Amino acid sequence: MKYSNIEEHFDAIIVGSGTCGATIAKELSKQNKKVLILERGDNSPLKESLLGYAKISNEVRVTDKLKDLRAFTTGGTTAMYLAVADLPPIETFKNLGIDLTEDLEQVRKELPIAEISDGLIGAQAKKLSESAIQLGYDWKKKLMLVDQSKFNHNNYYEVKWKAKTYVEEALSNGLKLVNQATVSKVIHENKKAIGIEYSIGKKKNTFKAYGEKIILAAGSLATPIILRNSGIKNVVNHGFYINPSIGLIGSVPGLSSAENFCGCMGAKLDDDIELIDANFHRFLFNVGMLFSGKPLRIASYPKHIAITVKVKEPVGGELTEKGKYHKELTEDDHQKLKRGLDVADKILKNAGAKKIFKTGLISGGALGTIKIKEHVNTNLQTEYDNLFVCDGSILPDNERITPTLTLVCLAKYLSRHLIASF
């Protein structure tokens, strides 16, 4: 195909600058590939503040009552995540024909992956841990993506790894980043992807960019809609999963604590129910109390301890013809939540907590909308040549992990294959 403007032709066009998009951009730009990222959000400095979060937050309804939270900004949802990092399920992916072993080794060298050291864990998290272990639960530390060497007890947000750092590295290597770009569809000819159609901001004007490789990394809720708009209709035909979560918070008289890295510890009750330390640092605690209608608790932050209950629910639901996601939680799902809450309540009370209250139910992230070996092959390519998918939409449902580290590895894996194919 001939292009009217050679400046609009790229080696790779990436939709989305979150974990996968940023990683792929970094890897390709290092190899002197001409790369374009189209990011729906803007490129403002990231700040942990009510205004900062409100500016980038976006919610998508996934059940009648639950919405999934995502971030529209350079770096995607890592701009407002907890930085918890589960290891990729290597064997699960090997069974699907994808070997992430080499990629995990590389990621371990690049990212600050470690358990939080004892000296940086606040009294709230320690109190919760002691109570859970005393009651016989296998309460253990979790890996986190935190640069502890730079931590000064005031920069909880700044020391978390964010995908934006990879975008900035790619920019120094020649990446072109277009912000406030909403992608409508993939341009294709004879079942081969050749470009992207998008708009900027609120303007109705449509722009086109052309590339050798097109990578959809827009997120598990946005990517299937783009695929459908591009003529691939069978996405989400198995539904998706959300891992519904709910919290318990109580006040322990006499407890005084420094702040905490939320999510740094936890335990599995069984394959379907997980308990997670939910002792936020002060800013996030204050936000939570405001949204929970408990503003008077803000003043007594050091006395509070909290647990999040997360449950595994079956894959299901649909993406309607109108582009809306929908599924329903079952009675079994609610029973799992109740069992988890009962144990969380025992742990809190054993720790001396009083005035315990329950937070609202939230979506744990809508994932698994696209199936490997059905919607994409082992190189993550769709039924259209040169069109690839790499984001939370392709995460298998049998391993319900915190996805960030796995997504970085998948992006490294895809990058290797893309570089070899140029």
mmCIF file of C-alpha atoms in Angstrom, residues 4-356:
data_model
loop_
_atom_site.group_PDB
_atom_site.id
_atom_site.type_symbol
_atom_site.label_atom_id
_atom_site.label_comp_id
_atom_site.label_asym_id
_atom_site.label_seq_id
_atom_site.Cartn_x
_atom_site.Cartn_y
_atom_site.Cartn_z
ATOM 1 C CA SER A 4 0.441 9.803 1.272
ATOM 2 C CA ASN A 5 2.640 10.891 4.181
ATOM 3 C CA ILE A 6 5.656 8.761 5.067
ATOM 4 C CA GLU A 7 5.755 10.405 8.514
ATOM 5 C CA GLU A 8 2.530 8.579 9.318
ATOM 6 C CA HIS A 9 4.034 5.151 8.745
ATOM 7 C CA PHE A 10 5.581 3.292 11.685
ATOM 8 C CA ASP A 11 7.281 0.007 12.354
ATOM 9 C CA ALA A 12 4.803 -0.504 15.200
ATOM 10 C CA ILE A 13 1.684 1.234 16.468
ATOM 11 C CA ILE A 14 0.745 0.493 20.069
ATOM 12 C CA VAL A 15 -2.711 1.303 21.429
ATOM 13 C CA GLY A 16 -2.361 2.058 25.140
ATOM 14 C CA SER A 17 0.624 3.093 27.262
ATOM 15 C CA GLY A 18 -0.057 0.927 30.315
ATOM 16 C CA THR A 19 2.064 -1.975 31.544
ATOM 17 C CA CYS A 20 2.199 -3.890 28.236
ATOM 18 C CA GLY A 21 2.170 -0.968 25.854
ATOM 19 C CA ALA A 22 4.953 0.821 27.719
ATOM 20 C CA THR A 23 7.099 -2.317 27.905
ATOM 21 C CA ILE A 24 6.731 -3.091 24.198
ATOM 22 C CA ALA A 25 7.493 0.522 23.283
ATOM 23 C CA LYS A 26 10.660 0.425 25.378
ATOM 24 C CA GLU A 27 11.848 -2.846 23.850
ATOM 25 C CA LEU A 28 11.139 -1.876 20.237
ATOM 26 C CA SER A 29 12.524 1.652 20.502
ATOM 27 C CA LYS A 30 15.778 0.230 21.911
ATOM 28 C CA GLN A 31 16.102 -1.606 18.601
ATOM 29 C CA ASN A 32 15.677 1.692 16.709
ATOM 30 C CA LYS A 33 12.193 0.802 15.554
ATOM 31 C CA LYS A 34 9.880 3.665 14.710
ATOM 32 C CA VAL A 35 7.086 3.364 17.271
ATOM 33 C CA LEU A 36 3.857 5.253 17.875
ATOM 34 C CA ILE A 37 1.809 5.000 21.080
ATOM 35 C CA LEU A 38 -1.803 6.186 21.072
ATOM 36 C CA GLU A 39 -2.882 6.882 24.667
ATOM 37 C CA ARG A 40 -6.450 7.788 25.585
ATOM 38 C CA GLY A 41 -5.442 9.834 28.642
ATOM 39 C CA ASP A 42 -3.150 12.832 28.906
ATOM 40 C CA ASN A 43 0.499 13.076 29.920
ATOM 41 C CA SER A 44 0.246 15.186 33.071
ATOM 42 C CA PRO A 45 2.690 14.567 35.946
ATOM 43 C CA LEU A 46 1.416 11.761 38.181
ATOM 44 C CA LYS A 47 0.373 12.864 41.650
ATOM 45 C CA GLU A 48 -1.252 10.997 44.502
ATOM 46 C CA SER A 49 -3.998 13.446 45.378
ATOM 47 C CA LEU A 50 -7.778 13.532 45.218
ATOM 48 C CA LEU A 51 -7.661 15.852 42.222
ATOM 49 C CA GLY A 52 -4.915 13.818 40.571
ATOM 50 C CA TYR A 53 -6.825 10.560 40.924
ATOM 51 C CA ALA A 54 -10.141 12.113 39.924
ATOM 52 C CA LYS A 55 -8.563 13.471 36.747
ATOM 53 C CA ILE A 56 -7.380 10.075 35.488
ATOM 54 C CA SER A 57 -9.993 7.680 36.926
ATOM 55 C CA ASN A 58 -12.518 6.007 34.662
ATOM 56 C CA GLU A 59 -15.120 3.408 35.603
ATOM 57 C CA VAL A 60 -16.775 0.755 33.450
ATOM 58 C CA ARG A 61 -19.852 -1.117 34.635
ATOM 59 C CA VAL A 62 -19.249 -4.880 34.615
ATOM 60 C CA THR A 63 -22.270 -6.077 36.627
ATOM 61 C CA ASP A 64 -25.540 -4.408 37.559
ATOM 62 C CA LYS A 65 -23.897 -2.948 40.683
ATOM 63 C CA LEU A 66 -20.132 -3.179 40.162
ATOM 64 C CA LYS A 67 -17.795 -1.021 38.135
ATOM 65 C CA ASP A 68 -14.200 -1.712 37.163
ATOM 66 C CA LEU A 69 -11.762 1.122 37.802
ATOM 67 C CA ARG A 70 -9.073 2.001 35.264
ATOM 68 C CA ALA A 71 -6.804 4.984 34.650
ATOM 69 C CA PHE A 72 -6.602 7.115 31.518
ATOM 70 C CA THR A 73 -3.074 8.521 31.610
ATOM 71 C CA THR A 74 0.403 7.758 30.328
ATOM 72 C CA GLY A 75 1.389 4.603 32.198
ATOM 73 C CA GLY A 76 -2.183 3.388 32.586
ATOM 74 C CA THR A 77 -3.452 1.863 35.793
ATOM 75 C CA THR A 78 0.028 1.625 37.341
ATOM 76 C CA ALA A 79 -0.562 5.326 38.053
ATOM 77 C CA MET A 80 -2.908 4.301 40.884
ATOM 78 C CA TYR A 81 -2.176 0.679 41.804
ATOM 79 C CA LEU A 82 -0.862 -0.923 45.017
ATOM 80 C CA ALA A 83 2.325 -2.351 43.406
ATOM 81 C CA VAL A 84 1.623 -5.921 44.574
ATOM 82 C CA ALA A 85 3.414 -8.412 42.311
ATOM 83 C CA ASP A 86 2.557 -12.096 41.995
ATOM 84 C CA LEU A 87 4.964 -14.231 39.984
ATOM 85 C CA PRO A 88 3.718 -15.272 36.526
ATOM 86 C CA PRO A 89 2.165 -18.766 36.355
ATOM 87 C CA ILE A 90 4.966 -20.131 34.176
ATOM 88 C CA GLU A 91 3.543 -23.658 33.831
ATOM 89 C CA THR A 92 0.087 -22.389 32.913
ATOM 90 C CA PHE A 93 1.536 -20.389 30.047
ATOM 91 C CA LYS A 94 3.831 -23.247 28.991
ATOM 92 C CA ASN A 95 0.731 -25.416 28.644
ATOM 93 C CA LEU A 96 -0.623 -22.755 26.292
ATOM 94 C CA GLY A 97 2.576 -22.807 24.238
ATOM 95 C CA ILE A 98 4.090 -19.647 25.737
ATOM 96 C CA ASP A 99 7.377 -19.848 27.661
ATOM 97 C CA LEU A 100 7.949 -16.779 29.865
ATOM 98 C CA THR A 101 11.004 -18.174 31.680
ATOM 99 C CA GLU A 102 13.554 -16.014 29.842
ATOM 100 C CA ASP A 103 11.358 -12.957 30.133
ATOM 101 C CA LEU A 104 10.892 -13.340 33.884
ATOM 102 C CA GLU A 105 14.654 -13.575 34.339
ATOM 103 C CA GLN A 106 15.089 -10.292 32.479
ATOM 104 C CA VAL A 107 12.278 -8.570 34.369
ATOM 105 C CA ARG A 108 13.774 -9.595 37.721
ATOM 106 C CA LYS A 109 16.972 -7.800 36.707
ATOM 107 C CA GLU A 110 15.172 -4.630 35.656
ATOM 108 C CA LEU A 111 12.423 -4.090 38.206
ATOM 109 C CA PRO A 112 12.543 -3.704 42.014
ATOM 110 C CA ILE A 113 10.768 -6.988 42.846
ATOM 111 C CA ALA A 114 11.006 -7.956 46.520
ATOM 112 C CA GLU A 115 9.096 -8.453 49.748
ATOM 113 C CA ILE A 116 8.873 -5.344 51.915
ATOM 114 C CA SER A 117 11.592 -5.508 54.575
ATOM 115 C CA ASP A 118 10.465 -5.887 58.188
ATOM 116 C CA GLY A 119 11.701 -2.435 59.107
ATOM 117 C CA LEU A 120 9.351 -0.798 56.596
ATOM 118 C CA ILE A 121 6.191 -2.596 57.737
ATOM 119 C CA GLY A 122 3.977 -0.528 60.018
ATOM 120 C CA ALA A 123 2.469 -1.621 63.330
ATOM 121 C CA GLN A 124 -0.977 -2.025 61.752
ATOM 122 C CA ALA A 125 0.234 -4.635 59.253
ATOM 123 C CA LYS A 126 2.324 -6.357 61.936
ATOM 124 C CA LYS A 127 -0.658 -6.510 64.305
ATOM 125 C CA LEU A 128 -2.789 -8.073 61.586
ATOM 126 C CA SER A 129 -0.088 -10.584 60.696
ATOM 127 C CA GLU A 130 0.435 -11.650 64.306
ATOM 128 C CA SER A 131 -3.297 -12.191 64.778
ATOM 129 C CA ALA A 132 -3.704 -14.231 61.576
ATOM 130 C CA ILE A 133 -0.699 -16.451 62.359
ATOM 131 C CA GLN A 134 -1.886 -16.911 65.936
ATOM 132 C CA LEU A 135 -5.183 -18.259 64.573
ATOM 133 C CA GLY A 136 -3.345 -20.690 62.292
ATOM 134 C CA TYR A 137 -3.532 -18.928 58.938
ATOM 135 C CA ASP A 138 -0.553 -19.033 56.588
ATOM 136 C CA TRP A 139 -0.067 -15.275 56.536
ATOM 137 C CA LYS A 140 2.949 -14.488 54.342
ATOM 138 C CA LYS A 141 4.638 -11.556 52.688
ATOM 139 C CA LYS A 142 3.905 -10.830 49.035
ATOM 140 C CA LEU A 143 6.256 -9.476 46.405
ATOM 141 C CA MET A 144 5.932 -5.798 45.563
ATOM 142 C CA LEU A 145 7.214 -3.523 42.805
ATOM 143 C CA VAL A 146 8.722 -0.963 45.169
ATOM 144 C CA ASP A 147 12.167 0.643 45.156
ATOM 145 C CA GLN A 148 12.813 0.335 48.880
ATOM 146 C CA SER A 149 16.275 1.917 48.541
ATOM 147 C CA LYS A 150 14.613 5.282 47.825
ATOM 148 C CA PHE A 151 11.900 5.031 50.489
ATOM 149 C CA ASN A 152 11.861 7.772 53.159
ATOM 150 C CA HIS A 153 8.483 7.072 54.884
ATOM 151 C CA ASN A 154 6.888 9.978 53.005
ATOM 152 C CA ASN A 155 7.115 8.830 49.390
ATOM 153 C CA TYR A 156 4.925 5.716 49.275
ATOM 154 C CA TYR A 157 3.601 6.716 45.866
ATOM 155 C CA GLU A 158 6.870 7.760 44.286
ATOM 156 C CA VAL A 159 8.767 4.529 45.074
ATOM 157 C CA LYS A 160 6.219 2.293 43.333
ATOM 158 C CA TRP A 161 7.261 1.232 39.833
ATOM 159 C CA LYS A 162 5.089 2.791 37.146
ATOM 160 C CA ALA A 163 4.860 1.971 33.463
ATOM 161 C CA LYS A 164 5.326 5.642 32.670
ATOM 162 C CA THR A 165 9.055 5.226 33.347
ATOM 163 C CA TYR A 166 9.238 2.803 30.406
ATOM 164 C CA VAL A 167 7.378 5.284 28.197
ATOM 165 C CA GLU A 168 9.853 8.009 29.153
ATOM 166 C CA GLU A 169 12.748 5.716 28.254
ATOM 167 C CA ALA A 170 11.133 4.964 24.901
ATOM 168 C CA LEU A 171 10.613 8.684 24.266
ATOM 169 C CA SER A 172 14.333 9.234 24.716
ATOM 170 C CA ASN A 173 14.839 6.587 22.012
ATOM 171 C CA GLY A 174 12.538 8.258 19.499
ATOM 172 C CA LEU A 175 9.041 7.050 20.446
ATOM 173 C CA LYS A 176 6.157 9.214 19.255
ATOM 174 C CA LEU A 177 3.461 9.532 21.936
ATOM 175 C CA VAL A 178 0.031 10.918 21.070
ATOM 176 C CA ASN A 179 -2.165 11.611 24.093
ATOM 177 C CA GLN A 180 -5.959 11.995 24.310
ATOM 178 C CA ALA A 181 -6.199 9.630 21.342
ATOM 179 C CA THR A 182 -9.311 7.447 21.278
ATOM 180 C CA VAL A 183 -8.910 4.522 18.888
ATOM 181 C CA SER A 184 -12.054 3.457 17.051
ATOM 182 C CA LYS A 185 -10.822 0.580 14.922
ATOM 183 C CA VAL A 186 -7.994 -1.208 13.176
ATOM 184 C CA ILE A 187 -7.576 -0.561 9.454
ATOM 185 C CA HIS A 188 -7.108 -3.826 7.571
ATOM 186 C CA GLU A 189 -6.931 -5.167 4.041
ATOM 187 C CA ASN A 190 -7.363 -8.817 3.095
ATOM 188 C CA LYS A 191 -7.277 -9.845 6.779
ATOM 189 C CA LYS A 192 -4.003 -7.999 7.327
ATOM 190 C CA ALA A 193 -3.787 -5.080 9.781
ATOM 191 C CA ILE A 194 -2.172 -2.016 8.258
ATOM 192 C CA GLY A 195 -3.149 0.878 10.518
ATOM 193 C CA ILE A 196 -5.304 2.525 13.139
ATOM 194 C CA GLU A 197 -8.156 5.008 13.011
ATOM 195 C CA TYR A 198 -8.474 7.390 15.958
ATOM 196 C CA SER A 199 -9.688 10.790 17.143
ATOM 197 C CA ILE A 200 -8.088 13.378 19.421
ATOM 198 C CA GLY A 201 -9.831 14.716 22.517
ATOM 199 C CA LYS A 202 -13.432 15.749 21.983
ATOM 200 C CA LYS A 203 -12.927 16.642 18.348
ATOM 201 C CA LYS A 204 -14.834 14.592 15.797
ATOM 202 C CA ASN A 205 -12.037 14.665 13.235
ATOM 203 C CA THR A 206 -10.684 11.206 12.422
ATOM 204 C CA PHE A 207 -6.986 10.519 11.966
ATOM 205 C CA LYS A 208 -5.192 7.524 10.542
ATOM 206 C CA ALA A 209 -1.756 6.083 11.186
ATOM 207 C CA TYR A 210 -0.186 3.165 9.376
ATOM 208 C CA GLY A 211 2.267 0.569 10.608
ATOM 209 C CA GLU A 212 3.888 -2.803 9.965
ATOM 210 C CA LYS A 213 2.761 -4.177 13.333
ATOM 211 C CA ILE A 214 -0.352 -3.152 15.279
ATOM 212 C CA ILE A 215 -0.458 -4.002 18.997
ATOM 213 C CA LEU A 216 -3.631 -3.577 21.031
ATOM 214 C CA ALA A 217 -2.658 -2.968 24.662
ATOM 215 C CA ALA A 218 -5.652 -0.825 25.544
ATOM 216 C CA GLY A 219 -6.800 -2.976 28.474
ATOM 217 C CA SER A 220 -9.088 -5.948 28.936
ATOM 218 C CA LEU A 221 -12.255 -3.885 28.536
ATOM 219 C CA ALA A 222 -11.198 -1.600 25.680
ATOM 220 C CA THR A 223 -9.313 -4.051 23.442
ATOM 221 C CA PRO A 224 -12.309 -6.374 22.739
ATOM 222 C CA ILE A 225 -14.425 -3.392 21.704
ATOM 223 C CA ILE A 226 -11.734 -2.222 19.269
ATOM 224 C CA LEU A 227 -11.509 -5.771 17.870
ATOM 225 C CA ARG A 228 -15.272 -5.932 17.399
ATOM 226 C CA ASN A 229 -15.308 -2.549 15.683
ATOM 227 C CA SER A 230 -12.584 -3.908 13.396
ATOM 228 C CA GLY A 231 -14.624 -6.916 12.276
ATOM 229 C CA ILE A 232 -13.468 -9.591 14.752
ATOM 230 C CA LYS A 233 -16.786 -10.545 16.301
ATOM 231 C CA ASN A 234 -16.095 -13.626 18.441
ATOM 232 C CA VAL A 235 -14.289 -11.906 21.331
ATOM 233 C CA VAL A 236 -15.686 -12.294 24.865
ATOM 234 C CA ASN A 237 -17.656 -15.321 23.687
ATOM 235 C CA HIS A 238 -16.675 -17.079 26.940
ATOM 236 C CA GLY A 239 -17.247 -14.058 29.172
ATOM 237 C CA PHE A 240 -14.719 -12.660 31.637
ATOM 238 C CA TYR A 241 -13.825 -12.719 35.341
ATOM 239 C CA ILE A 242 -13.662 -9.942 37.948
ATOM 240 C CA ASN A 243 -12.529 -11.372 41.340
ATOM 241 C CA PRO A 244 -15.046 -9.428 43.492
ATOM 242 C CA SER A 245 -13.535 -7.974 46.649
ATOM 243 C CA ILE A 246 -14.781 -6.476 49.903
ATOM 244 C CA GLY A 247 -13.044 -5.080 52.983
ATOM 245 C CA LEU A 248 -13.394 -5.134 56.767
ATOM 246 C CA ILE A 249 -11.935 -2.279 58.817
ATOM 247 C CA GLY A 250 -11.719 -1.992 62.590
ATOM 248 C CA SER A 251 -10.120 0.198 65.238
ATOM 249 C CA VAL A 252 -7.694 -1.210 67.825
ATOM 250 C CA PRO A 253 -7.597 0.895 71.026
ATOM 251 C CA GLY A 254 -4.063 1.960 71.883
ATOM 252 C CA LEU A 255 -2.562 1.013 68.503
ATOM 253 C CA SER A 256 -0.218 3.597 67.043
ATOM 254 C CA SER A 257 1.326 3.019 63.656
ATOM 255 C CA ALA A 258 3.570 4.404 61.005
ATOM 256 C CA GLU A 259 2.153 4.102 57.514
ATOM 257 C CA ASN A 260 2.078 0.904 55.456
ATOM 258 C CA PHE A 261 2.528 -0.557 52.002
ATOM 259 C CA CYS A 262 -0.984 -1.896 51.450
ATOM 260 C CA GLY A 263 -1.213 -5.469 50.183
ATOM 261 C CA CYS A 264 2.244 -6.471 51.415
ATOM 262 C CA MET A 265 0.943 -9.652 53.141
ATOM 263 C CA GLY A 266 -1.918 -12.109 52.994
ATOM 264 C CA ALA A 267 -3.135 -15.698 52.974
ATOM 265 C CA LYS A 268 -5.279 -18.014 50.866
ATOM 266 C CA LEU A 269 -8.118 -19.779 52.657
ATOM 267 C CA ASP A 270 -8.499 -22.034 49.613
ATOM 268 C CA ASP A 271 -8.248 -21.757 45.832
ATOM 269 C CA ASP A 272 -11.303 -19.501 45.725
ATOM 270 C CA ILE A 273 -10.840 -17.172 48.715
ATOM 271 C CA GLU A 274 -7.890 -14.914 49.510
ATOM 272 C CA LEU A 275 -7.342 -12.518 52.406
ATOM 273 C CA ILE A 276 -5.084 -9.517 51.809
ATOM 274 C CA ASP A 277 -3.610 -6.934 54.160
ATOM 275 C CA ALA A 278 -5.541 -3.730 53.467
ATOM 276 C CA ASN A 279 -3.625 -1.318 55.689
ATOM 277 C CA PHE A 280 -3.298 1.654 53.394
ATOM 278 C CA HIS A 281 -0.929 4.528 53.924
ATOM 279 C CA ARG A 282 -2.631 7.657 55.199
ATOM 280 C CA PHE A 283 -3.689 9.302 51.923
ATOM 281 C CA LEU A 284 -5.422 6.202 50.548
ATOM 282 C CA PHE A 285 -6.995 5.495 53.952
ATOM 283 C CA ASN A 286 -8.445 9.011 54.017
ATOM 284 C CA VAL A 287 -9.846 8.568 50.513
ATOM 285 C CA GLY A 288 -11.382 5.235 51.530
ATOM 286 C CA MET A 289 -13.033 6.712 54.598
ATOM 287 C CA LEU A 290 -14.521 9.546 52.556
ATOM 288 C CA PHE A 291 -15.981 7.141 49.992
ATOM 289 C CA SER A 292 -17.208 4.809 52.768
ATOM 290 C CA GLY A 293 -19.032 7.666 54.504
ATOM 291 C CA LYS A 294 -16.761 7.452 57.587
ATOM 292 C CA PRO A 295 -14.972 10.851 57.581
ATOM 293 C CA LEU A 296 -14.687 10.974 61.394
ATOM 294 C CA ARG A 297 -12.352 7.969 61.288
ATOM 295 C CA ILE A 298 -9.716 9.937 59.401
ATOM 296 C CA ALA A 299 -8.427 11.501 62.621
ATOM 297 C CA SER A 300 -7.808 8.064 64.166
ATOM 298 C CA TYR A 301 -5.920 6.564 61.230
ATOM 299 C CA PRO A 302 -3.073 5.020 63.351
ATOM 300 C CA LYS A 303 -5.555 2.800 65.242
ATOM 301 C CA HIS A 304 -7.146 1.163 62.212
ATOM 302 C CA ILE A 305 -6.417 -2.258 60.742
ATOM 303 C CA ALA A 306 -8.075 -3.758 57.685
ATOM 304 C CA ILE A 307 -8.419 -6.891 55.539
ATOM 305 C CA THR A 308 -9.636 -7.274 51.967
ATOM 306 C CA VAL A 309 -11.465 -10.474 51.000
ATOM 307 C CA LYS A 310 -11.067 -11.427 47.343
ATOM 308 C CA VAL A 311 -12.903 -14.383 45.804
ATOM 309 C CA LYS A 312 -12.636 -16.307 42.561
ATOM 310 C CA GLU A 313 -15.874 -16.411 40.589
ATOM 311 C CA PRO A 314 -16.600 -18.284 37.364
ATOM 312 C CA VAL A 315 -15.899 -16.877 33.930
ATOM 313 C CA GLY A 316 -19.133 -15.659 32.409
ATOM 314 C CA GLY A 317 -21.087 -12.669 31.244
ATOM 315 C CA GLU A 318 -21.009 -10.989 27.868
ATOM 316 C CA LEU A 319 -20.144 -7.980 25.799
ATOM 317 C CA THR A 320 -23.479 -6.866 24.388
ATOM 318 C CA GLU A 321 -24.034 -5.682 20.844
ATOM 319 C CA LYS A 322 -24.163 -2.160 22.247
ATOM 320 C CA GLY A 323 -20.624 -2.539 23.588
ATOM 321 C CA LYS A 324 -21.619 -2.916 27.253
ATOM 322 C CA TYR A 325 -20.197 -5.532 29.613
ATOM 323 C CA HIS A 326 -22.522 -7.508 31.827
ATOM 324 C CA LYS A 327 -22.404 -10.469 34.195
ATOM 325 C CA GLU A 328 -24.117 -11.486 37.424
ATOM 326 C CA LEU A 329 -22.612 -12.729 40.663
ATOM 327 C CA THR A 330 -24.058 -16.038 41.809
ATOM 328 C CA GLU A 331 -25.259 -17.125 45.232
ATOM 329 C CA ASP A 332 -22.085 -19.224 45.459
ATOM 330 C CA ASP A 333 -19.999 -16.087 44.909
ATOM 331 C CA HIS A 334 -21.786 -14.335 47.764
ATOM 332 C CA GLN A 335 -21.291 -17.376 50.004
ATOM 333 C CA LYS A 336 -17.540 -17.293 49.303
ATOM 334 C CA LEU A 337 -17.452 -13.630 50.230
ATOM 335 C CA LYS A 338 -19.323 -14.385 53.439
ATOM 336 C CA ARG A 339 -16.897 -17.178 54.373
ATOM 337 C CA GLY A 340 -13.970 -14.882 53.765
ATOM 338 C CA LEU A 341 -15.552 -12.074 55.766
ATOM 339 C CA ASP A 342 -16.216 -14.415 58.694
ATOM 340 C CA VAL A 343 -12.512 -15.320 58.858
ATOM 341 C CA ALA A 344 -11.456 -11.688 58.398
ATOM 342 C CA ASP A 345 -13.746 -10.718 61.264
ATOM 343 C CA LYS A 346 -12.137 -13.343 63.529
ATOM 344 C CA ILE A 347 -8.652 -12.104 62.683
ATOM 345 C CA LEU A 348 -9.577 -8.476 63.349
ATOM 346 C CA LYS A 349 -11.290 -9.274 66.637
ATOM 347 C CA ASN A 350 -8.385 -11.459 67.736
ATOM 348 C CA ALA A 351 -6.157 -8.448 67.097
ATOM 349 C CA GLY A 352 -8.359 -6.399 69.434
ATOM 350 C CA ALA A 353 -10.315 -4.505 66.789
ATOM 351 C CA LYS A 354 -13.567 -2.769 67.722
ATOM 352 C CA LYS A 355 -16.148 -0.860 65.703
ATOM 353 C CA ILE A 356 -15.623 -3.106 62.669
#
